[in-house]
Coordinates of C-alpha atoms and ligand atoms in Angstrom, one line a residue:
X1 CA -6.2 -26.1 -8.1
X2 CA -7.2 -29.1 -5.6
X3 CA -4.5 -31.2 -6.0
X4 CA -1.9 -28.1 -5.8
X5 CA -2.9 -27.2 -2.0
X6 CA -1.1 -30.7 -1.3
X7 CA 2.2 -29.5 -3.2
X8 CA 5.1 -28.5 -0.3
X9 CA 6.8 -25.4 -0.9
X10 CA 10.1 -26.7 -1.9
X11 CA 8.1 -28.5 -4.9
X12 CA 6.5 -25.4 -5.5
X13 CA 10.2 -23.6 -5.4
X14 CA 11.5 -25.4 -7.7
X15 CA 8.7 -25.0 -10.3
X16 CA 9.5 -21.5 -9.5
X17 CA 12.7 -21.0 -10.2
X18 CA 12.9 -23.5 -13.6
X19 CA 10.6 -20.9 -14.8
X20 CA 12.3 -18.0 -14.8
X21 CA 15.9 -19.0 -16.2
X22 CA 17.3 -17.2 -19.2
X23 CA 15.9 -15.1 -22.0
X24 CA 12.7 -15.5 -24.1
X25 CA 10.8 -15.4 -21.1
X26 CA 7.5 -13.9 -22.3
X27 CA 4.8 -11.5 -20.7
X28 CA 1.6 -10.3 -21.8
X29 CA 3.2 -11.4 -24.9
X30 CA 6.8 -9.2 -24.5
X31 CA 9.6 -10.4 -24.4
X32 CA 11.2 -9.5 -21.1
X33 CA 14.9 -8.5 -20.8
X34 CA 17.2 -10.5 -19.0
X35 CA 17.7 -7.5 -15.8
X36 CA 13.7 -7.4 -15.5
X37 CA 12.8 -11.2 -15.8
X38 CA 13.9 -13.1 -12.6
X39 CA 10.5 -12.0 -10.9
X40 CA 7.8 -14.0 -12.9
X41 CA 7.8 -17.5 -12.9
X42 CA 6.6 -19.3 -15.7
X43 CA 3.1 -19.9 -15.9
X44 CA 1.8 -22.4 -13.9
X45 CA -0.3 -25.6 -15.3
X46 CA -3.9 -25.6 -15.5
X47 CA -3.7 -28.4 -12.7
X48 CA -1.7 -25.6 -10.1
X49 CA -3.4 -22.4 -11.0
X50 CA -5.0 -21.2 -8.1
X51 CA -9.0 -20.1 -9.1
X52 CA -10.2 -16.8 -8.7
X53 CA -12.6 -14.6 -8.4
X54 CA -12.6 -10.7 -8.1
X55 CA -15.5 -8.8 -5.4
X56 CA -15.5 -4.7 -6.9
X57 CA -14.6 -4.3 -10.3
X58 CA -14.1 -0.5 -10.6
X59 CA -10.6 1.5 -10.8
X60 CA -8.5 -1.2 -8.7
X61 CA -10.4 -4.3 -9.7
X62 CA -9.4 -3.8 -13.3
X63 CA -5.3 -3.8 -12.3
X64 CA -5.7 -6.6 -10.3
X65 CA -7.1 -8.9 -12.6
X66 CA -4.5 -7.5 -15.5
X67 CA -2.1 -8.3 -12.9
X68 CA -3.1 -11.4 -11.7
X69 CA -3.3 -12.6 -15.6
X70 CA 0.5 -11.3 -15.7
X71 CA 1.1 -13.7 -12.8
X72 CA 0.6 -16.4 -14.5
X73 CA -0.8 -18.3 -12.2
X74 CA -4.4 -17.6 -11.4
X75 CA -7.7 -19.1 -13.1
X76 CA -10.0 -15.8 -13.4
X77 CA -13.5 -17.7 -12.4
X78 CA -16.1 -14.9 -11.8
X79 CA -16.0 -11.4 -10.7
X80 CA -19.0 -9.6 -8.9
X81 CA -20.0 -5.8 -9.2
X82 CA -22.9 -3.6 -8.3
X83 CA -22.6 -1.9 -12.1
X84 CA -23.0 -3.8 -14.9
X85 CA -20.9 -1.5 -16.8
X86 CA -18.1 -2.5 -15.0
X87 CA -19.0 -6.7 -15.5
X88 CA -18.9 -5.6 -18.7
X89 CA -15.8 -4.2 -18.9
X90 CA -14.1 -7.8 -17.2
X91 CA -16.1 -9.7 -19.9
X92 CA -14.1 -7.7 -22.3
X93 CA -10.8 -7.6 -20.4
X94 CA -11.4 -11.7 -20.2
X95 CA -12.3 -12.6 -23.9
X96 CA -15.9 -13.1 -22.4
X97 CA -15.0 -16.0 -20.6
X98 CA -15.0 -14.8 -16.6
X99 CA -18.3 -15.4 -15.2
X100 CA -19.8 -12.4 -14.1
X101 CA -22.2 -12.0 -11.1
X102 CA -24.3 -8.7 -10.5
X103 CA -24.5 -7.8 -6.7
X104 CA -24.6 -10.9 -5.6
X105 CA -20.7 -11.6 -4.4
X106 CA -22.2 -14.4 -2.2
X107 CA -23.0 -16.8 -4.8
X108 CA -19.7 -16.4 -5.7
X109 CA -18.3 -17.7 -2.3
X110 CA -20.4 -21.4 -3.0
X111 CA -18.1 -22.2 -5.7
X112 CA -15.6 -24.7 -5.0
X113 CA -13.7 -23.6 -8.1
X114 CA -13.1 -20.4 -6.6
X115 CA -9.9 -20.7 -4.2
X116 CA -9.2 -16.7 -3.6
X117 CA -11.2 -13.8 -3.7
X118 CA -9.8 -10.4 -4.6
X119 CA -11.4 -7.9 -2.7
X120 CA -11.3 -4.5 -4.3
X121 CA -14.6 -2.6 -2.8
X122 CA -15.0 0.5 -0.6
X123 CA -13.5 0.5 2.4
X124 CA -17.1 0.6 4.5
X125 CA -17.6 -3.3 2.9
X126 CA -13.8 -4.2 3.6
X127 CA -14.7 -6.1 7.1
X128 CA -18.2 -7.7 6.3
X129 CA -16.9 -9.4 2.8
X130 CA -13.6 -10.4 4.2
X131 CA -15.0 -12.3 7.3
X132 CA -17.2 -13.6 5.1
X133 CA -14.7 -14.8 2.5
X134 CA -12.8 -16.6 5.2
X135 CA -15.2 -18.2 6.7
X136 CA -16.4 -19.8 2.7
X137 CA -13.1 -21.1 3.5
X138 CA -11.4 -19.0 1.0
X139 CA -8.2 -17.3 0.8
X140 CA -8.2 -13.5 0.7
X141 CA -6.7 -10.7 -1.2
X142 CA -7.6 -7.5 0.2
X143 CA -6.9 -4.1 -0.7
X144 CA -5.8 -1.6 1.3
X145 CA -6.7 0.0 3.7
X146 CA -7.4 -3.6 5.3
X147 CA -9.9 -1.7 7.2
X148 CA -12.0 1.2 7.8
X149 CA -11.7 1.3 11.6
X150 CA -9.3 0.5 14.2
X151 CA -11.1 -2.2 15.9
X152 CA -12.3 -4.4 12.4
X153 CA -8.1 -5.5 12.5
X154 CA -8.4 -7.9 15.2
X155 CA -11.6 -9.5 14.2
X156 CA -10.2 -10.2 10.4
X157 CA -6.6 -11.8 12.4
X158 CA -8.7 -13.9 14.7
X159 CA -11.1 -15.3 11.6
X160 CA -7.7 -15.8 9.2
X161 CA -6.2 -18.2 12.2
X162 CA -9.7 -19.5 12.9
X163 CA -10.2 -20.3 9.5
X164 CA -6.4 -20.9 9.0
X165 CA -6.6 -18.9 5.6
X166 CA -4.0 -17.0 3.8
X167 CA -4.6 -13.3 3.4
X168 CA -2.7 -10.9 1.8
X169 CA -3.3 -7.0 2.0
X170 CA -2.6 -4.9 -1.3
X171 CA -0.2 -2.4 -0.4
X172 CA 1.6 -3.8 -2.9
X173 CA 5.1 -1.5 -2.9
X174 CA 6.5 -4.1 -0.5
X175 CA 6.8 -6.8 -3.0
X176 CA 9.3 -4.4 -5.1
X177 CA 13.0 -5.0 -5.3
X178 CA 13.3 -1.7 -4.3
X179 CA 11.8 -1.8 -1.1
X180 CA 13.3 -5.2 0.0
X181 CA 16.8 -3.6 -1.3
X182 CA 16.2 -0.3 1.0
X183 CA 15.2 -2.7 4.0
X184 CA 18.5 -4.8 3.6
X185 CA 20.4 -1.0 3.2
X186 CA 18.7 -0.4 7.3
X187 CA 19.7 -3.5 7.9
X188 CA 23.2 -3.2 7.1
X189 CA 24.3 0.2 9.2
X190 CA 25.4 1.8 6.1
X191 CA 22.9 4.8 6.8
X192 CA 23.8 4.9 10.6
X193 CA 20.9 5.5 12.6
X194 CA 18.1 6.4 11.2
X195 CA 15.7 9.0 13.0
X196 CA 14.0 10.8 11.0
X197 CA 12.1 9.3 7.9
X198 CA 10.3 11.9 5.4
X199 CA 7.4 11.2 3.3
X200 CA 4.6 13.0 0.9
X201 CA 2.4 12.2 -1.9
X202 CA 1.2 15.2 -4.0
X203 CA -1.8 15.8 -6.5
X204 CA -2.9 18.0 -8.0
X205 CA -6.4 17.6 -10.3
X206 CA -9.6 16.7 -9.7
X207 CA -9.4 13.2 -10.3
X208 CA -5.9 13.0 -8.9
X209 CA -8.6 14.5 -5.5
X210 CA -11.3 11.8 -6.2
X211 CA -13.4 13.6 -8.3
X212 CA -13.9 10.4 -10.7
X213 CA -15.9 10.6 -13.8
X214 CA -19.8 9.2 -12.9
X215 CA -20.8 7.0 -16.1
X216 CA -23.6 8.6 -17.9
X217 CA -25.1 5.2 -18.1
X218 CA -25.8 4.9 -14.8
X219 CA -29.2 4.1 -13.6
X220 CA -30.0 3.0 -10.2
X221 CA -31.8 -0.3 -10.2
X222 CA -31.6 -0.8 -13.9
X223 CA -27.7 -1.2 -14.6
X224 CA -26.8 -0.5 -10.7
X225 CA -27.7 -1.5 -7.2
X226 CA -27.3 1.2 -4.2
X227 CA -28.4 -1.0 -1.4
X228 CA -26.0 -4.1 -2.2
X229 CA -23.1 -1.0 -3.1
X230 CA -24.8 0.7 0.8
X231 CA -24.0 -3.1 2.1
X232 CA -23.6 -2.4 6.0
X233 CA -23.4 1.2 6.3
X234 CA -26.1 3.1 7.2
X235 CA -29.2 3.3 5.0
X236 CA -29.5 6.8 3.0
X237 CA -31.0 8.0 -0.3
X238 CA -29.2 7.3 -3.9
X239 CA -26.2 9.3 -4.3
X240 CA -23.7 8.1 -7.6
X241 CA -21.9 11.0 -6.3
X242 CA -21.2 8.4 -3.0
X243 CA -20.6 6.0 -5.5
X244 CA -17.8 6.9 -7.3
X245 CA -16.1 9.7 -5.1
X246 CA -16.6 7.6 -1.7
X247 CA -13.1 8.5 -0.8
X248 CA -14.3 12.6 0.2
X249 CA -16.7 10.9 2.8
X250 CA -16.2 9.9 6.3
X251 CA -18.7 7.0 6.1
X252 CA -16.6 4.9 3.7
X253 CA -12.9 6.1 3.9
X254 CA -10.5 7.6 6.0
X255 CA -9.3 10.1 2.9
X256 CA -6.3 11.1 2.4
X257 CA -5.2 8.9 5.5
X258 CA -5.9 5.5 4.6
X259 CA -5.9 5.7 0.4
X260 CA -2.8 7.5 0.5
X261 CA -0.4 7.5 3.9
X262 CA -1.4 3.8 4.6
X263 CA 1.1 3.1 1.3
X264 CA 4.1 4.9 2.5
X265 CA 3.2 4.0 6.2
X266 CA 3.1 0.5 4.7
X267 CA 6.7 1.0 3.4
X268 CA 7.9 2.0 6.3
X269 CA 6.9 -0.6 8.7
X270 CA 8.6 -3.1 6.3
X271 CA 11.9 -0.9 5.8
X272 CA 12.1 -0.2 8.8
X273 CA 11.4 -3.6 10.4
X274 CA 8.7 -1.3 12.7
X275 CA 5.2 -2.4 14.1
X276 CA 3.3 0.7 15.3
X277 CA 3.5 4.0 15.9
X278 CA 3.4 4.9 19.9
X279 CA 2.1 8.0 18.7
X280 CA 0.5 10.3 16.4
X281 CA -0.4 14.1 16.0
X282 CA -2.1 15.3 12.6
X283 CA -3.2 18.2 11.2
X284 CA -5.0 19.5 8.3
X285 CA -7.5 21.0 6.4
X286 CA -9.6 21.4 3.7
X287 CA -8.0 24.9 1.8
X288 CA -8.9 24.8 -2.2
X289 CA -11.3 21.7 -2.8
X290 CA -14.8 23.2 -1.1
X291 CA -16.4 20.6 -3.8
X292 CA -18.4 19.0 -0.7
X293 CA -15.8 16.6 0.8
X294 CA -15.5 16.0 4.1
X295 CA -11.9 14.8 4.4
X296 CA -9.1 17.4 4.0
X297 CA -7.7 18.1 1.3
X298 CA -4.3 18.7 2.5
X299 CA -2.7 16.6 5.9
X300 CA 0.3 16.4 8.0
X301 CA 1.1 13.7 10.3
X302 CA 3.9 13.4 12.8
X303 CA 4.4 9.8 14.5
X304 CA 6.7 8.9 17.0
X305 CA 8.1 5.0 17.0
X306 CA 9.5 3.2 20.1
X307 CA 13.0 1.9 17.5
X308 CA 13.6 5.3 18.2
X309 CA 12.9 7.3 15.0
X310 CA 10.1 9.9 14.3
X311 CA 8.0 10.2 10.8
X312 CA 7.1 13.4 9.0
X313 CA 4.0 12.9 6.6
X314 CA 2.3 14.9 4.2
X315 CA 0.0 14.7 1.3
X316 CA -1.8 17.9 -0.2
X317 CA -4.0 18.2 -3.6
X318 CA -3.2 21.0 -3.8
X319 CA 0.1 21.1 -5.7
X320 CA 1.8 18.4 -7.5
X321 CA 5.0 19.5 -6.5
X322 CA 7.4 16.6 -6.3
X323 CA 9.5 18.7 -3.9
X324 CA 10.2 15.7 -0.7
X325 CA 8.0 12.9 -2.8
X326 CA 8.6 9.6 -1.9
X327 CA 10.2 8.4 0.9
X328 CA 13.4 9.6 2.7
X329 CA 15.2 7.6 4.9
X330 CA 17.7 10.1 6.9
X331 CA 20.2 8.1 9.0
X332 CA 23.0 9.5 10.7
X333 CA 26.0 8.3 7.8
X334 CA 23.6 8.6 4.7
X335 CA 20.1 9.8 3.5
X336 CA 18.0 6.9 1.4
X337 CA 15.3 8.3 -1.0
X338 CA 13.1 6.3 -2.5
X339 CA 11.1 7.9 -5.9
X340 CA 7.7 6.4 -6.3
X341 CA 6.4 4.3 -8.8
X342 CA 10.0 3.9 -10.3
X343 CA 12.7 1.6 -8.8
X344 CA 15.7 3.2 -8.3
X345 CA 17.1 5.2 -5.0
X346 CA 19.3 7.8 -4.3
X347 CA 22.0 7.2 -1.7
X348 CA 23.5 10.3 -0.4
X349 CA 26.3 9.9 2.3
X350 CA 26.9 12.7 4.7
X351 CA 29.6 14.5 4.7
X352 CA 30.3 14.8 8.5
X353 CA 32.2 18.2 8.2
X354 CA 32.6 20.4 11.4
X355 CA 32.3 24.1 10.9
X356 CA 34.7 25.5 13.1
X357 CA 36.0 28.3 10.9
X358 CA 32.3 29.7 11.4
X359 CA 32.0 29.2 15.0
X360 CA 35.6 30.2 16.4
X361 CA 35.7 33.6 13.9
X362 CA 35.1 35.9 17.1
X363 CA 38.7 33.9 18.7
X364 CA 41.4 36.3 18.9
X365 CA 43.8 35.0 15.8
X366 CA 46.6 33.2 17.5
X367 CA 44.1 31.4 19.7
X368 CA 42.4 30.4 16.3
X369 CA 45.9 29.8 14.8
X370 CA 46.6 27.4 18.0
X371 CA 43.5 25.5 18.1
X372 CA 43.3 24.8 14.3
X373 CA 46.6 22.7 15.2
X374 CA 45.3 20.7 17.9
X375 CA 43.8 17.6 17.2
X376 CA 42.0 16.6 14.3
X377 CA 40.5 19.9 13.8
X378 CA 41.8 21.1 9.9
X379 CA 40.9 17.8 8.8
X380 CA 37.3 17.7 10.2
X381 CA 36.8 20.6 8.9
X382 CA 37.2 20.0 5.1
X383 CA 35.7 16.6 5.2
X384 CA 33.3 16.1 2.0
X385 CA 30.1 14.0 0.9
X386 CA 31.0 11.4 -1.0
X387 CA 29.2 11.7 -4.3
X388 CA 25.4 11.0 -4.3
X389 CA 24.9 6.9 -5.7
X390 CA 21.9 6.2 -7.7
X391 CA 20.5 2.7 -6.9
X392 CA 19.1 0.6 -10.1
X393 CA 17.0 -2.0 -9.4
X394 CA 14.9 -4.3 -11.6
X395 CA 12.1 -2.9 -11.2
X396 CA 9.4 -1.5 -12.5
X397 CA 8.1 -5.0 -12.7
X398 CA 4.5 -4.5 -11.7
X399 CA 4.3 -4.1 -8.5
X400 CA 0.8 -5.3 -8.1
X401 CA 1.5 -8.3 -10.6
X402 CA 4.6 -9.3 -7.9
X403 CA 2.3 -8.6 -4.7
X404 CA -0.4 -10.6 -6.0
X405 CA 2.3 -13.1 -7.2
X406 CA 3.4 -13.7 -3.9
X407 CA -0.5 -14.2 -2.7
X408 CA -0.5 -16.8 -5.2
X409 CA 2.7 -18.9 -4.4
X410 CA 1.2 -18.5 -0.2
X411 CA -2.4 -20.1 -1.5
X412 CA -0.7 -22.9 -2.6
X413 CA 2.9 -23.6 0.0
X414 CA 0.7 -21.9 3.0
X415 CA 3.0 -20.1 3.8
X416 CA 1.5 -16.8 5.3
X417 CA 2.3 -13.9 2.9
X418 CA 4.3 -11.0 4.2
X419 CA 1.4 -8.7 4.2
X420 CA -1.2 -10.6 6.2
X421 CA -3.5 -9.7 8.3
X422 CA -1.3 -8.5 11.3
X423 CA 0.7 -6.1 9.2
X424 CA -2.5 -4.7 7.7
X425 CA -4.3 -3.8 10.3
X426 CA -1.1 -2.1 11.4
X427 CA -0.7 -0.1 8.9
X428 CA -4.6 0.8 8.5
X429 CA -4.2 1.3 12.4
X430 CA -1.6 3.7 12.4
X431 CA -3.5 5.8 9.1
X432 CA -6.4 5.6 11.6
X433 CA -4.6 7.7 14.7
X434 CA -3.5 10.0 12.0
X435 CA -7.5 10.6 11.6
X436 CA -8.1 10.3 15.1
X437 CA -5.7 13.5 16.1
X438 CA -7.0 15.6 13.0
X439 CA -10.5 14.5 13.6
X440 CA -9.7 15.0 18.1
X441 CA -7.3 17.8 17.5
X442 CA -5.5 15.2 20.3
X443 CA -2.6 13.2 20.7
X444 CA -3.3 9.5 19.2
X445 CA -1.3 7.1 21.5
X446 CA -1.4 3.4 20.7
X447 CA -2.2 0.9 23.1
X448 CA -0.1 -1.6 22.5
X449 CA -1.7 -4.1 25.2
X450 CA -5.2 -3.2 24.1
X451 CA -4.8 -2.5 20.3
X452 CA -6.7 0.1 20.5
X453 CA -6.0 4.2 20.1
X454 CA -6.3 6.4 23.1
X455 CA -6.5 10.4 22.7
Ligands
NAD501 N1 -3.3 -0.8 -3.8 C1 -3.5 0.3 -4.5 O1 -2.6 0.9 -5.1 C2 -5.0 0.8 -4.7 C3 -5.3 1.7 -5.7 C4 -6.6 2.0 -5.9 C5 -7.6 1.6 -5.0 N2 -7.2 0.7 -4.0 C6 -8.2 0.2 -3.0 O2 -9.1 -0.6 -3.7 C7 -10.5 -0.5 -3.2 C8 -11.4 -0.1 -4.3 O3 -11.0 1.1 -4.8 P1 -11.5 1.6 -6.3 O4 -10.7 2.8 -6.6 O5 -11.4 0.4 -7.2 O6 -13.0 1.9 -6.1 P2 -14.1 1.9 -7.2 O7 -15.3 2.7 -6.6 O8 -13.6 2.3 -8.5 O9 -14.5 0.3 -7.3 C9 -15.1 -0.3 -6.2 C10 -16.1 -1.3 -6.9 O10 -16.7 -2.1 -5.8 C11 -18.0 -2.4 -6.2 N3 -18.8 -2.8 -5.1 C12 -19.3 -2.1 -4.0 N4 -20.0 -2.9 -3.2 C13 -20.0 -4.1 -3.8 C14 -20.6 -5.4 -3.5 N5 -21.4 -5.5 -2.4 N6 -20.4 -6.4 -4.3 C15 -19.7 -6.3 -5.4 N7 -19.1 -5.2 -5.8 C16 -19.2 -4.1 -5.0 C17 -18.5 -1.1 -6.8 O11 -19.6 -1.2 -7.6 C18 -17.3 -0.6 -7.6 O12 -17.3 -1.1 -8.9 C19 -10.3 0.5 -2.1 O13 -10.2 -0.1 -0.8 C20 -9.1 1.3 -2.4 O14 -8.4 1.9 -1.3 C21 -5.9 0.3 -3.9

């Protein structure tokens, strides 16, 4: 992609949109109608396509790199893992041709072929490979949670200006039309204030509570390395179970927290136009899965923002319910609910009606009779909701395929991507107090000044 880092945005624009006028547009070989094609450009030449390789090539790494093929736009150079079964997997998913590199994600960051990394590893590796990364002088993908404590945020924003890279954080519901449609809703006043925003995220299996499947094959120091997978955390015996269920240990993730809450806390920053939480108090529990974890299996978070509204969050994997899923937006003239993983919203306008036949029953009658004529009263009274709208979008384009989309079109007009590394750490930051009070049993209070978290 050398000669593309020179091309200016506008140039880039313009490619852009010349791409993605009228029908026949194809992806991954299907044709795309008309109402779900204006997100894809057309594939860029082999001159602009911006080269890539991909660091973790488990569960994530395999959607990213389908994604980033839908993009159009990426070269898919090498990809590293700690498995070979998974290198094998991208030699399949790539016709054989990506390179593949076993443990040994370094190399990778030598070649001058390779313009962005995708980083989809544990969260424990998140800092080390991304500091690294930017100081190779590449530009970085990185999946969410950006990071695994508080304090690794500022030391990835301080290396991304040093190294004036572009990073991009994968919480990829942002990039949605639905999301960028709920923000301009906000925007707009129709929901009147909003102060109160609900949201959850149910499961209910044992995968769906990171019990994934171990591959039979596995065999430490034959087709797998522990110590490159171990990286910097601290050194302990083999354990696949580690390996593939990483998620149920405080060592490498956050849990529920940072896999889960960081997505909708995500969404809400970006709705909501908000930075950080002033506060947090959690609670939680682990109350069915005694399979070893050491996360809860079941959490609720309360945050309070300075704009003025407050956040209820749940998650439990324990019932799939779907009762409160998603995301609700309750403002003071209408409710906005967002379904996940689907694109359309439900508007729901309130009705404002005053109950006063309830509250003035105990009135003698004619002073009831009196005071129903005064004013406004009868008419408030039987005021009604207007009828709840459902919101279409275009989506479901891929949401990841969009999100990585955007990465791309940053790499090359430099322009910073709307996730970077600022509004990452954010929202890894605020999933952190959340752990913080469960973990304290304290109040989590941002300090803004220091960004840091004070109990
Ligand atoms: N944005 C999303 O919707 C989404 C969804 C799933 C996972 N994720 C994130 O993606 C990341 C990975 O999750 P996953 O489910 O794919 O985990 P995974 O365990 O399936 O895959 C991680 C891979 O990283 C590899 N790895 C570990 N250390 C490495 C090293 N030093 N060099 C090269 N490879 C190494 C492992 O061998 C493994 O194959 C996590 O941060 C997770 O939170 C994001």
């Amino acid at each position: 992609m050398s000669s593309s880092r020179d091309l200016t945005r506008r140039d880039f624009m313009r490619r852009s949109a010349s791409g993605v006028a009228g029908l026949g547009l194809l992806l991954d070989g299907e044709p795309v109608p008309l109402e779900a094609a204006p997100v894809m450009p057309r594939p860029a030449s082999p001159a602009d396509r911006v080269g890539v390789g991909f660091i973790g090539f488990g569960i994530r790494g395999n959607i990213l790199l389908e994604a980033a093929k839908k993009t159009g736009q990426a070269d898919l150079i090498a990809v590293s893992d700690c498995y070979q079964g998974h290198l094998g997997r991208a030699k399949e998913r790539t016709d054989g041709k990506i390179e593949t590199n076993f443990a040994q994600f370094r190399k990778m960051l030598e070649r001058k072929d390779v313009d962005a990394v995708v980083i989809a590893t544990p969260d424990h590796w998140h800092l080390s490979m991304v500091l690294e990364a930017l100081s190779a002088g590449k530009d970085v993908y990185i999946e969410k949670p950006m990071t695994k404590d508080v304090e690794d945020g500022p030391k990835m924003i301080e290396a991304a200006k040093r190294y004036s890279r572009i990073v991009q954080v994968g919480s990829q519901w942002i990039s949605m039309e639905q999301h960028k449609k709920a923000k301009e809703i906000v925007a707009s006043g129709k929901l009147g204030k909003v102060t109160k925003i609900t949201a959850a995220y149910n499961r209910n299996s044992s995968t769906g509570a990171w019990n994934y499947p171990i591959p039979p094959d596995l065999e430490n120091g034959v087709n797998f390395n522990w110590e490159e997978w171990l990286g910097p955390a601290s050194p302990r015996p083999y354990n696949p179970e580690l390996v593939f269920r990483y998620r149920k240990y405080w060592d490498f993730s956050g849990g529920i927290s940072t896999d889960l809450f960081v997505h909708l806390i995500n969404s809400i920053h970006f709705i909501m136009g908000a930075t950080m939480p002033k506060s947090v108090v959690a609670t939680g529990g682990i109350l069915f899965r005694h399979d070893g974890r050491e996360v809860p299996d079941t959490l609720d978070a309360l945050f309070e923002y300075p704009e003025g509204f407050h956040v209820n969050m749940a998650s439990t994997f324990n019932s799939a319910s779907t009762a409160g899923q998603g995301i609700q937006l309750l403002g003071t003239d209408a409710a906005l609910t967002l379904l996940l993983g689907q694109g359309d919203m439900i508007l729901a306008g309130e009705s404002h009606r005053e109950g006063y036949g309830y509250s003035i029953d105990g009135w003698p009658k004619a002073l009831q009779d009196q005071w129903w004529e005064m004013d406004d009263h009868r008419e408030e009274s039987k005021r009604t909701a207007p009828e709840a709208e459902t919101l279409k979008t275009s989506d479901p384009m891929d949401a990841t395929a969009l999100h990585m989309l955007e990465f791309f079109e940053s790499v090359r007009s430099r322009k910073p991507c709307t996730e970077n590394a600022e509004v990452g750490h954010h929202a890894a930051a605020a999933g952190h107090m959340v752990n913080i009070s469960y973990r304290s049993g304290k109040t989590a209070v941002w300090d803004a000044e220091g960004g840091a978290v004070k109990t």
